[in-house]
Coordinates of C-alpha atoms in Angstrom, one line a residue:
X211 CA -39.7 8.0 60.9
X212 CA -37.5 6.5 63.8
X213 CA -37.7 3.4 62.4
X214 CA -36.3 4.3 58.9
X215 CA -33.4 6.6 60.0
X216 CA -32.4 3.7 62.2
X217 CA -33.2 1.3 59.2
X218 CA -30.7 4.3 56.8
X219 CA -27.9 4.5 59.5
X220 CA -27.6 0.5 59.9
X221 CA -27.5 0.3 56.1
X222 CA -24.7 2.9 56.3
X223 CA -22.6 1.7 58.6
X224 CA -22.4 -1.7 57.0
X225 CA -21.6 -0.7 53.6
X226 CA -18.6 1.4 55.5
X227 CA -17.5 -1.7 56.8
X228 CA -18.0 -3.9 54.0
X229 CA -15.9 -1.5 51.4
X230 CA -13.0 -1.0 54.2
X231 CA -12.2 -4.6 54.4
X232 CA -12.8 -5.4 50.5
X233 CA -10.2 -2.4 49.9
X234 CA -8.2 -3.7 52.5
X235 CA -8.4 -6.8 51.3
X236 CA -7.8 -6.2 47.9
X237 CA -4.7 -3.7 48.5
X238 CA -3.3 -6.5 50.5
X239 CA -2.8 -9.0 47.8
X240 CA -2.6 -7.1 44.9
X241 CA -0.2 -5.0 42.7
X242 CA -0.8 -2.3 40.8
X243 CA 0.5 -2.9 36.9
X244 CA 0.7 1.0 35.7
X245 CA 0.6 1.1 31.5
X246 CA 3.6 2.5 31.3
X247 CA 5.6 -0.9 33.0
X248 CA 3.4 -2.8 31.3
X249 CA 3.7 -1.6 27.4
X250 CA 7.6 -1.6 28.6
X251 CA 7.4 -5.4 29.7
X252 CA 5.8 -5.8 26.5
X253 CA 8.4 -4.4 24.1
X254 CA 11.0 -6.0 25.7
X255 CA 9.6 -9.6 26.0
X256 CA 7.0 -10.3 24.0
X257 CA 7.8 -12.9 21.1
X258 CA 6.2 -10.0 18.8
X259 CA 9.0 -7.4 19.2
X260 CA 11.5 -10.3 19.4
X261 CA 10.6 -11.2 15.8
X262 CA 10.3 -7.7 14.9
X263 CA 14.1 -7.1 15.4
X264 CA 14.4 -10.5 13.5
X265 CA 13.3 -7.9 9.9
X266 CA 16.3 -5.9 10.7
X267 CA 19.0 -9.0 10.8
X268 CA 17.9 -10.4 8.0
X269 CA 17.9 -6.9 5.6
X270 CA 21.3 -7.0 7.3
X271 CA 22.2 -10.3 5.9
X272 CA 20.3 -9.7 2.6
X273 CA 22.8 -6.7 2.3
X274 CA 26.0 -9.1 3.1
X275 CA 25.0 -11.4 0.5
X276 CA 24.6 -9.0 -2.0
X277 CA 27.7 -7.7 -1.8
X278 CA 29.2 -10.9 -2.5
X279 CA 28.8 -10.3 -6.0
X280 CA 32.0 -8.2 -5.3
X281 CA 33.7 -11.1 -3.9
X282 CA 36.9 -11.7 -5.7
X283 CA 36.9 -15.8 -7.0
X284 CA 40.0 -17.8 -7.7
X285 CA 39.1 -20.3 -10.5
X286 CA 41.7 -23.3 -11.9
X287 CA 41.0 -25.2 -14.3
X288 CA 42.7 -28.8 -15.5
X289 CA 41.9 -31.3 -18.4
X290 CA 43.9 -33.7 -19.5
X291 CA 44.0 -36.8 -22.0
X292 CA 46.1 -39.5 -22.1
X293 CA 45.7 -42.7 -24.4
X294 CA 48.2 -45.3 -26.1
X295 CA 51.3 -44.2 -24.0
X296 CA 50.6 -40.3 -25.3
X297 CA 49.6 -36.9 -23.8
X298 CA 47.3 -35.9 -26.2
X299 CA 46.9 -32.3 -24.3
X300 CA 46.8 -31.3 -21.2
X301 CA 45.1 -27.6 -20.3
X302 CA 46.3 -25.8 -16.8
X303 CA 44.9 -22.8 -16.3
X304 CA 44.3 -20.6 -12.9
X305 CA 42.4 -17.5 -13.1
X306 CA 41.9 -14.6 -10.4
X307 CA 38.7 -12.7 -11.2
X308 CA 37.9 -9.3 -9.8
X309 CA 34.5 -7.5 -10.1
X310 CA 33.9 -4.4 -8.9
X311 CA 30.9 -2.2 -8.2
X312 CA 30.2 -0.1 -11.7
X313 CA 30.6 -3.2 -14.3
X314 CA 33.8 -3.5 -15.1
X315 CA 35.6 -7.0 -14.4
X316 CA 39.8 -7.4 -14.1
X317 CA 41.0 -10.6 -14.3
X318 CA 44.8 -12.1 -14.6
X319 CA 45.5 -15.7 -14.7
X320 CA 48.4 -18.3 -16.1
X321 CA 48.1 -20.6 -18.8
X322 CA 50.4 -23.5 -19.1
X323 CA 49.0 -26.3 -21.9
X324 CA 50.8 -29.3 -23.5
X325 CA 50.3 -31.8 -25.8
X326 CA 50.9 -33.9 -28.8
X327 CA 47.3 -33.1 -30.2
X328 CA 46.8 -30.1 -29.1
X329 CA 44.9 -27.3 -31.0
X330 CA 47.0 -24.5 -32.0
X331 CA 45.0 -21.5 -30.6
X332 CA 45.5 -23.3 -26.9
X333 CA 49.4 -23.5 -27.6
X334 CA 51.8 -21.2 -24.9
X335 CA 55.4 -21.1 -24.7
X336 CA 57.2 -23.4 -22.4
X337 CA 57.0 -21.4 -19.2
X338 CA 53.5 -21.5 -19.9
X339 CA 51.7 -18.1 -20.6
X340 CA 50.5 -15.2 -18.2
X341 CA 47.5 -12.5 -19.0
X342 CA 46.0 -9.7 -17.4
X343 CA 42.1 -8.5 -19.0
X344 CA 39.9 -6.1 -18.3
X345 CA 35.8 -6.7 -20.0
X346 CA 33.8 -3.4 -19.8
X347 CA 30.1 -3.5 -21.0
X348 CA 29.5 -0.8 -23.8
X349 CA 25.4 -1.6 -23.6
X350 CA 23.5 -3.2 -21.1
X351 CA 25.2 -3.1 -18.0
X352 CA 27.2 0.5 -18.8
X353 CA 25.2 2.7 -16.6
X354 CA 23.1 -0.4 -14.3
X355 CA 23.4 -3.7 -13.9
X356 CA 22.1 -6.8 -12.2
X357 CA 24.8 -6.4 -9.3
X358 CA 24.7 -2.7 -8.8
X359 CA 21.3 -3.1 -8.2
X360 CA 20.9 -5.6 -6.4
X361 CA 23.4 -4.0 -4.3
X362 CA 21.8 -0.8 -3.6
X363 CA 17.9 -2.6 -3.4
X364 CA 19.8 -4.2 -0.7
X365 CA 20.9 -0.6 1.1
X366 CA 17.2 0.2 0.9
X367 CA 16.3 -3.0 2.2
X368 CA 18.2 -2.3 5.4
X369 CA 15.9 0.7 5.9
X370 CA 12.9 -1.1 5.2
X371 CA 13.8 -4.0 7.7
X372 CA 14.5 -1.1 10.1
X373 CA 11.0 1.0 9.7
X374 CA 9.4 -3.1 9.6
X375 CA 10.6 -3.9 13.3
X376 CA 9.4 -0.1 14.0
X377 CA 6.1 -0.7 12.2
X378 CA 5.6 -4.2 13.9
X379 CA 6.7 -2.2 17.4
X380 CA 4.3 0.2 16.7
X381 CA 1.2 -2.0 16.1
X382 CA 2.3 -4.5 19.1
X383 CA 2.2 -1.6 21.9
X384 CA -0.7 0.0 20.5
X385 CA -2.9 -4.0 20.4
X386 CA -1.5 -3.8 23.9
X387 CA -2.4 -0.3 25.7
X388 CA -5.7 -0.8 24.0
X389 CA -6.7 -4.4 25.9
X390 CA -5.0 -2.2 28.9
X391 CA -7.8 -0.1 29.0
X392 CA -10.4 -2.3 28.2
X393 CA -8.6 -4.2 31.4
X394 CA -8.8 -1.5 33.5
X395 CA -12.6 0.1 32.1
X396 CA -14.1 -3.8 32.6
X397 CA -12.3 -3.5 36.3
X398 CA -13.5 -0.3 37.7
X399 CA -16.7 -1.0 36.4
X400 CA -16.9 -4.7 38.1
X401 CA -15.9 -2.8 41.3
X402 CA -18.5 -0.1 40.9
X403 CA -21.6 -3.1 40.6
X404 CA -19.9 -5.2 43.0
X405 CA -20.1 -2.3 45.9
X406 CA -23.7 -1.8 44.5
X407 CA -24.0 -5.2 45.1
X408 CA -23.4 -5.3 48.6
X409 CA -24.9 -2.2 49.3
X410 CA -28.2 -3.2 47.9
X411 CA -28.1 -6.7 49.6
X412 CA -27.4 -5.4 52.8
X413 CA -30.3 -3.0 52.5
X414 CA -32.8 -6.3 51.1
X415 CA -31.3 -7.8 54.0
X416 CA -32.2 -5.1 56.3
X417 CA -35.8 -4.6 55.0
X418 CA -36.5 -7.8 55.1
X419 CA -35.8 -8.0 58.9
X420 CA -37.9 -4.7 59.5
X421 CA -40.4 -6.2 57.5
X422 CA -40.7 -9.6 59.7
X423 CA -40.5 -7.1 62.6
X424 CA -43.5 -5.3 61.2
X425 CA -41.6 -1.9 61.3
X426 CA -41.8 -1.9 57.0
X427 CA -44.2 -3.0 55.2
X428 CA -43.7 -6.2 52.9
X429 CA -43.9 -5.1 49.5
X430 CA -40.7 -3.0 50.4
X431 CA -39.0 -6.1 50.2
X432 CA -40.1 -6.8 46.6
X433 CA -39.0 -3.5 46.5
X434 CA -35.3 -3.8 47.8
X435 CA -35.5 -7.0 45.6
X436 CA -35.9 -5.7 42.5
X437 CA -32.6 -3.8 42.8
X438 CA -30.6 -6.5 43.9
X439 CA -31.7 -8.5 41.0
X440 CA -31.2 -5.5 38.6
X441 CA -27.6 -5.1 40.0
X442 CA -26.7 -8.5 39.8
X443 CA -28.0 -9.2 36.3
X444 CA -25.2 -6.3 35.5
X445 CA -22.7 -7.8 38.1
X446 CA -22.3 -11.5 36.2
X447 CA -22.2 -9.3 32.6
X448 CA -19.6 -7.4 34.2
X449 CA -18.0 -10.3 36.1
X450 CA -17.5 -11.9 32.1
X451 CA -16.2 -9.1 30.4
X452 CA -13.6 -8.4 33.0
X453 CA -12.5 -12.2 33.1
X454 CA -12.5 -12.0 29.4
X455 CA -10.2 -8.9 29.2
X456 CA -8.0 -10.1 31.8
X457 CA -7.5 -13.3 29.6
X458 CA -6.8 -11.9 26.8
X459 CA -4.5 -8.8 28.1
X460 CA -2.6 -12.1 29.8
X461 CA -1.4 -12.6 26.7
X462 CA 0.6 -9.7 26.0
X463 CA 2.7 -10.5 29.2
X464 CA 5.8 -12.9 29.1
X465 CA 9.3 -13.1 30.7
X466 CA 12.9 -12.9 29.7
X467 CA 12.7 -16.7 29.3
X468 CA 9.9 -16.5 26.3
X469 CA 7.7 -18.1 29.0
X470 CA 4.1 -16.5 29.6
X471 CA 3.7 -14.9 32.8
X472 CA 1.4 -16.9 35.3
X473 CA 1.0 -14.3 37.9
X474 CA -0.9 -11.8 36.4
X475 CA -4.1 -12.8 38.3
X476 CA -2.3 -11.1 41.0
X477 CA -2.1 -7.4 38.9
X478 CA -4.8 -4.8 39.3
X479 CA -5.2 -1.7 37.3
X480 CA -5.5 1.8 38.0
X481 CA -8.5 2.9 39.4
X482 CA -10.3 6.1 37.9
X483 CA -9.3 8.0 40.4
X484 CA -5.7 8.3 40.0
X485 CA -6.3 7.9 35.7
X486 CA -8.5 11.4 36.0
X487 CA -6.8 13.4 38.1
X488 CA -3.1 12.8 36.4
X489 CA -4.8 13.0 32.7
X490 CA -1.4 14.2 30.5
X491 CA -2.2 17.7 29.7
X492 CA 1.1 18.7 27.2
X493 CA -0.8 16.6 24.3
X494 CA -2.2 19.9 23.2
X495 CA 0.8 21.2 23.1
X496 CA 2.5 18.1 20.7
X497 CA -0.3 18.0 18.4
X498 CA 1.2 20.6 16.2
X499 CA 4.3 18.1 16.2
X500 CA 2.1 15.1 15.3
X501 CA 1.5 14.2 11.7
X502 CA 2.0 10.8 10.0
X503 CA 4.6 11.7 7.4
X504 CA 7.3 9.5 9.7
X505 CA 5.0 6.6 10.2
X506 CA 7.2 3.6 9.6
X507 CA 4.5 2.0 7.2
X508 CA 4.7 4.7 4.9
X509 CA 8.2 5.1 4.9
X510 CA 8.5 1.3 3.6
X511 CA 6.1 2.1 0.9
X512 CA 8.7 4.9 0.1
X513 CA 11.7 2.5 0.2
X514 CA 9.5 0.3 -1.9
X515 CA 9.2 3.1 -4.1
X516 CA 12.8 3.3 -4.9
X517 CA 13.4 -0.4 -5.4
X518 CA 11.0 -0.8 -7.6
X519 CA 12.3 2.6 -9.9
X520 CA 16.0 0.8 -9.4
X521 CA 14.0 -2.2 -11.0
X522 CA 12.7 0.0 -13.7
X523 CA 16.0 1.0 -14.6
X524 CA 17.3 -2.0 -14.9
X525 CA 14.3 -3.4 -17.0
X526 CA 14.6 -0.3 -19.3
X527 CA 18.7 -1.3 -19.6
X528 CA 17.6 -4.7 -21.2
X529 CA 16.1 -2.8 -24.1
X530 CA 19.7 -2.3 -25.0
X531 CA 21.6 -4.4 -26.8
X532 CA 24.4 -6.3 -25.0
X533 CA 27.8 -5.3 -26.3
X534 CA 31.2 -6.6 -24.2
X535 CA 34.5 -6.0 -25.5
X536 CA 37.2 -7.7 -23.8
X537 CA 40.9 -7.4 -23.9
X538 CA 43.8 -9.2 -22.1
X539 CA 47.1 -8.4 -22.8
X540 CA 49.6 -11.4 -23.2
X541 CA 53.0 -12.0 -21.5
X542 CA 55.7 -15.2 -21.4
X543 CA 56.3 -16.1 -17.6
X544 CA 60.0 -15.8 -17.9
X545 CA 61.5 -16.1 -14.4
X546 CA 61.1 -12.1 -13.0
X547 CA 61.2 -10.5 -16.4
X548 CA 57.6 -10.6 -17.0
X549 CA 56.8 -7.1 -17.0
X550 CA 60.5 -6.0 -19.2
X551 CA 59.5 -8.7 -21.5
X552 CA 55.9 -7.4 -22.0
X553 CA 55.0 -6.4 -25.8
X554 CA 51.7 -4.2 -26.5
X555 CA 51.8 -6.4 -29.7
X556 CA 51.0 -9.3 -27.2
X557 CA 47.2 -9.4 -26.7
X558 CA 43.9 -11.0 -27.2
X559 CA 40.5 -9.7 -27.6
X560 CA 36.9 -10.7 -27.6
X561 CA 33.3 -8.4 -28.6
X562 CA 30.3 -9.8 -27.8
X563 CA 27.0 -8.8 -29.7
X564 CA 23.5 -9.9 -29.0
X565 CA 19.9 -8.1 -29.5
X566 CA 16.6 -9.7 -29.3
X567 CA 14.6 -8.6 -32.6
X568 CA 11.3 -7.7 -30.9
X569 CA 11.9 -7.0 -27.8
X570 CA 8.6 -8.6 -26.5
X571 CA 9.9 -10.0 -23.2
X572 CA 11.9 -6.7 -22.5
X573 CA 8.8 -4.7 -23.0
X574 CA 6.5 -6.4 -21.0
X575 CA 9.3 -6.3 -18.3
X576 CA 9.5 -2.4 -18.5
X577 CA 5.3 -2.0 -18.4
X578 CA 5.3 -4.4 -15.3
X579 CA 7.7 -2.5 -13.5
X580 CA 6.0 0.6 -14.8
X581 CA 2.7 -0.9 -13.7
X582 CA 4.2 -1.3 -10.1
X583 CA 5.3 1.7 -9.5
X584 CA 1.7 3.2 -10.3
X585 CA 0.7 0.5 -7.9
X586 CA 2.6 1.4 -4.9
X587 CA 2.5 5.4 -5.8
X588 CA -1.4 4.6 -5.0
X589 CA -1.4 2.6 -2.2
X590 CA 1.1 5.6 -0.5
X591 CA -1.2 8.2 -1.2
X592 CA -4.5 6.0 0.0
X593 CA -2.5 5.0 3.0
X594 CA -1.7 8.4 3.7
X595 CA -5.3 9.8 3.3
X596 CA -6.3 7.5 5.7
X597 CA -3.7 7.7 8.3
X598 CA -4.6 11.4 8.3
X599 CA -8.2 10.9 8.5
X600 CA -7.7 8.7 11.5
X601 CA -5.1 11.3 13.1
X602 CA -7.5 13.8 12.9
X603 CA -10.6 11.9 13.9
X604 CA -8.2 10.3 17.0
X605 CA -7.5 14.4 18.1
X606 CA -10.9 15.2 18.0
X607 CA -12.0 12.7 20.0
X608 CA -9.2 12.8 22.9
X609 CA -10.4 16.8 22.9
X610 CA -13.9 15.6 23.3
X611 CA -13.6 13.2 25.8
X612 CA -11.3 14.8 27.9
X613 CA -14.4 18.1 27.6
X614 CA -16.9 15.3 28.3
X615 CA -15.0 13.9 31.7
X616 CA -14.7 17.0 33.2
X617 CA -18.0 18.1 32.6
X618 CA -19.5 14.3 33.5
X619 CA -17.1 14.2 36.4
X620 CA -19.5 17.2 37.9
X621 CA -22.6 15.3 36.7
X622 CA -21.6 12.2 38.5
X623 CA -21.0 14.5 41.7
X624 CA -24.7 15.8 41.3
X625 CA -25.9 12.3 41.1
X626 CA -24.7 11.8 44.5
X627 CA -25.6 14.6 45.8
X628 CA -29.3 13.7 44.4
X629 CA -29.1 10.3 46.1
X630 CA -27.8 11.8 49.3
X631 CA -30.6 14.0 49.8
X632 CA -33.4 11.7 48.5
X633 CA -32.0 9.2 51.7
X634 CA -32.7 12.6 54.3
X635 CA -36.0 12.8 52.7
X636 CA -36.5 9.1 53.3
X637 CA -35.4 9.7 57.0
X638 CA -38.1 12.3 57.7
X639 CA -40.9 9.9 55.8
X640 CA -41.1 12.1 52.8
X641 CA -39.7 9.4 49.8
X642 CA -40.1 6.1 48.9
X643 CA -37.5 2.9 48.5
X644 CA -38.4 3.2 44.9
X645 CA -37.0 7.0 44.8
X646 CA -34.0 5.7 46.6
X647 CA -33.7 2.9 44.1
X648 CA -34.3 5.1 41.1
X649 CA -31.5 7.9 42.1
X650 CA -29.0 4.8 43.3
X651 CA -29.0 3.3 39.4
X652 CA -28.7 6.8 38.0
X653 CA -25.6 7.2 40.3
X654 CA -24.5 3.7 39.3
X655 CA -25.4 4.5 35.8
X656 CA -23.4 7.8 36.0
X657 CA -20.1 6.5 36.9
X658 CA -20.2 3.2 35.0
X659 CA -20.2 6.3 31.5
X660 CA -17.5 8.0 33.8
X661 CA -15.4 5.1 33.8
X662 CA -16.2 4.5 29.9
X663 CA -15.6 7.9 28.8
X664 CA -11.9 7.5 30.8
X665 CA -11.2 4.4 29.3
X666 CA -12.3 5.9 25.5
X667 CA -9.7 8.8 26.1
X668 CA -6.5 7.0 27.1
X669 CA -7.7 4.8 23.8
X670 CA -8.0 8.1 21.9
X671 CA -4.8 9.6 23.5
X672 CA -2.7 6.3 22.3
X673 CA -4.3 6.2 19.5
X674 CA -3.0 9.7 18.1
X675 CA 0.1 8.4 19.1
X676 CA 0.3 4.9 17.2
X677 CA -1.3 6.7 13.7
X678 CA 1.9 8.8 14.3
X679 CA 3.7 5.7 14.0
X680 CA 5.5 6.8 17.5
X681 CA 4.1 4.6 20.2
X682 CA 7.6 3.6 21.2
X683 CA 8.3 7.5 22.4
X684 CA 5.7 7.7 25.1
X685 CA 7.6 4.3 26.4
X686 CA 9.5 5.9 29.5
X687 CA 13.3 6.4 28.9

């Protein structure tokens, strides 16, 4: 009995020694990359978010180019024939054109044509001839037009591009506080098998020694081998996925210079320690607050909503038939006594009339559009069901969890308590290695699930948060 306290107490002392310098070791070198700097990092560098911002500038310039349909145009205009020593005509003309928002277009200009052949409906007085017009739509284009609409899709554009770069936001810091967690549940875990690890290598060793001593008998060392080999089949498994996460959360990290950052191998994160004892509690309280009617995906299916009714509008305005009258009034340019000389009796006028006969094309425009809107009023109200499902679900399961650490947390504690007691018995000759063995992977077992189950709620808890469509709040300020 002696023998295996002495054989317990060696064992014990070593592993105290062993994790002291690997924690020593390890804080030495390492930083500590807390989610909050890194989803921060993220947003701010990543090429993701960069192009994100990119939807917002160019709604911004969609909207400036549509309102150069407003854009006032200076036109001129010159022909002119000569042949055989003659002017057979020669036709200046210079036009300013105004359009403005609801349809209507001004327009004033100067006329100034000559010639011996020239027709007599282009003739003007000497000083050439100056008019002023106005041309007002009576039937398609009175209430909506191509340019009013265009116009306003654009306004609604500028909202989409904005809830875009949210939307695009949204999905990036959620992708990336997911792989932080799998990060940091393939890390504790690795740390968990790799103190197994040593622990049950130095206790082969140590057998294995008594045994050559003949103070243990040799199939203890078959005995301690078994568990070493059982650890370390789990240890390279573990040793992969960790490597793997690592890789892949590496590539969520990148500079102000759009270069990747190469020092993340030197980044560690939290341990499950600090994670379960400063779990966010006020959740509970925000839940009532939570709900995924501003979710920036929805809200562009909204926006869509209303470009494609403004579409519908102007689809139903093309059953109309197209009627412009135009009128210009008519006035000499006579030194400064253009406007005393002007006569009402001085004008010219235009109507325009056209109407397809069957209407097929404008039809088939209006049920398109019609079919559209049915379209997206679906794909809204699908979207929303399930973006409420997976609220709800997300709740439930960060109120589970967090029920199931607490309650594991004591679990994991008996474990211990379990393996503890099964090494006294051990001391006083009353238990086996095997016992020893059996309670050490039920200990190892038990906080490998601990370290899951915190891992599966800080997905949960950003989770609730990203089918809010308001990861970029819990970003600190």
């Amino acid at each position: 009995m002696r023998k295996n306290r002495n054989l317990e107490v060696h064992m014990h002392w070593l592993t105290i020694v062993a994790f002291l310098f690997l924690t020593f070791n390890t804080n030495s070198q390492a930083v500590v990359l807390h989610p909050d700097t890194f989803l921060t990092d993220v947003v701010r560098f990543h090429p993701l978010a960069n192009r994100a911002k990119l939807r917002n500038d160019m709604a911004a310039a969609e909207l400036l180019k549509s309102k150069g349909l407003l854009d006032p145009s200076l036109n001129s205009n010159v022909q002119q024939k000569y042949f055989a020593d003659k002017n057979y005509y020669s036709l200046i003309n210079g036009e300013l054109k105004i359009p403005t928002f609801y349809g209507i277009d001004f327009k004033t200009g100067y006329d100034l044509n000559r010639g011996v052949f020239l027709g007599p409906e282009n003739s003007t007085p000497d000083n050439g001839l100056i008019y002023g017009g106005i041309s007002l739509p009576l039937g398609q284009g009175l209430l909506i037009d191509e340019r009013r609409a265009t116009i306003r899709n654009a306004r609604t554009g500028l909202e989409i591009g904005r809830l875009e770069e949210m939307d695009i936001k949204n999905e990036l810091l959620y992708n990336a506080s997911y792989q932080y967690w799998q990060w940091f549940r393939a890390f504790n875990i690795l740390n968990i098998l790799e103190e197994a690890n040593s622990v049950a290598s130095q206790r082969y060793d140590a057998v294995k020694n008594f045994a050559i001593n003949g103070d243990r008998p040799a199939i203890d060392t078959v005995e301690a081998g078994i568990q070493v080999q059982n650890i370390r089949v789990s240890l390279i498994a573990s040793q992969l996925d960790f490597q793997q996460s690592q890789n892949t959360l590496a590539t969520f990290l990148w500079n102000e210079n759009g270069v990747p950052e190469s020092t993340f191998v030197n980044n560690l994160p939290l341990n499950t320690d600090s994670v379960f004892n400063s779990l966010e509690n006020d959740l509970g309280n925000l839940i009532s607050g939570l709900n995924i009617n501003t979710h920036p995906y929805l809200g562009q299916l909204r926006n869509k909503l209303i470009q494609l009714d403004m579409d519908l509008k102007m689809k139903k305005d093309k059953l109309k038939p197209r009627l412009n009258i135009q009128y210009n009034p008519l006035s000499e340019a006579i030194g400064s006594r253009t406007i005393t000389d002007y006569n009402i009796n001085n004008y010219k006028w235009g109507l325009e009339f056209k109407m397809p006969l069957f209407l097929r094309k404008e039809r088939g425009d209006v049920k398109m559009a019609d079919l559209k809107i049915k379209d997206t009023e679906l794909d809204l109200k699908q979207k929303t069901i399930e973006l409420e499902a997976k609220l709800s679900n997300y709740i439930a399961e960060w109120s589970n969890t967090r029920n199931q650490m607490e309650n594991f947390q004591i679990a994991v504690n008996q474990y211990r308590q379990m393996l503890e007691a099964e090494r006294r018995l051990f001391d006083l000759g009353e238990s086996s290695l095997f016992l020893i063995n059996t309670r050490e992977q039920a200990y190892i077992q038990a906080n490998i699930k601990l370290t899951e189950l915190i891992a599966k709620n800080r997905v949960a808890y950003y989770s609730i948060w990203y089918f809010a469509g308001r990861m970029a709040e819990i970003l600190p300020d």
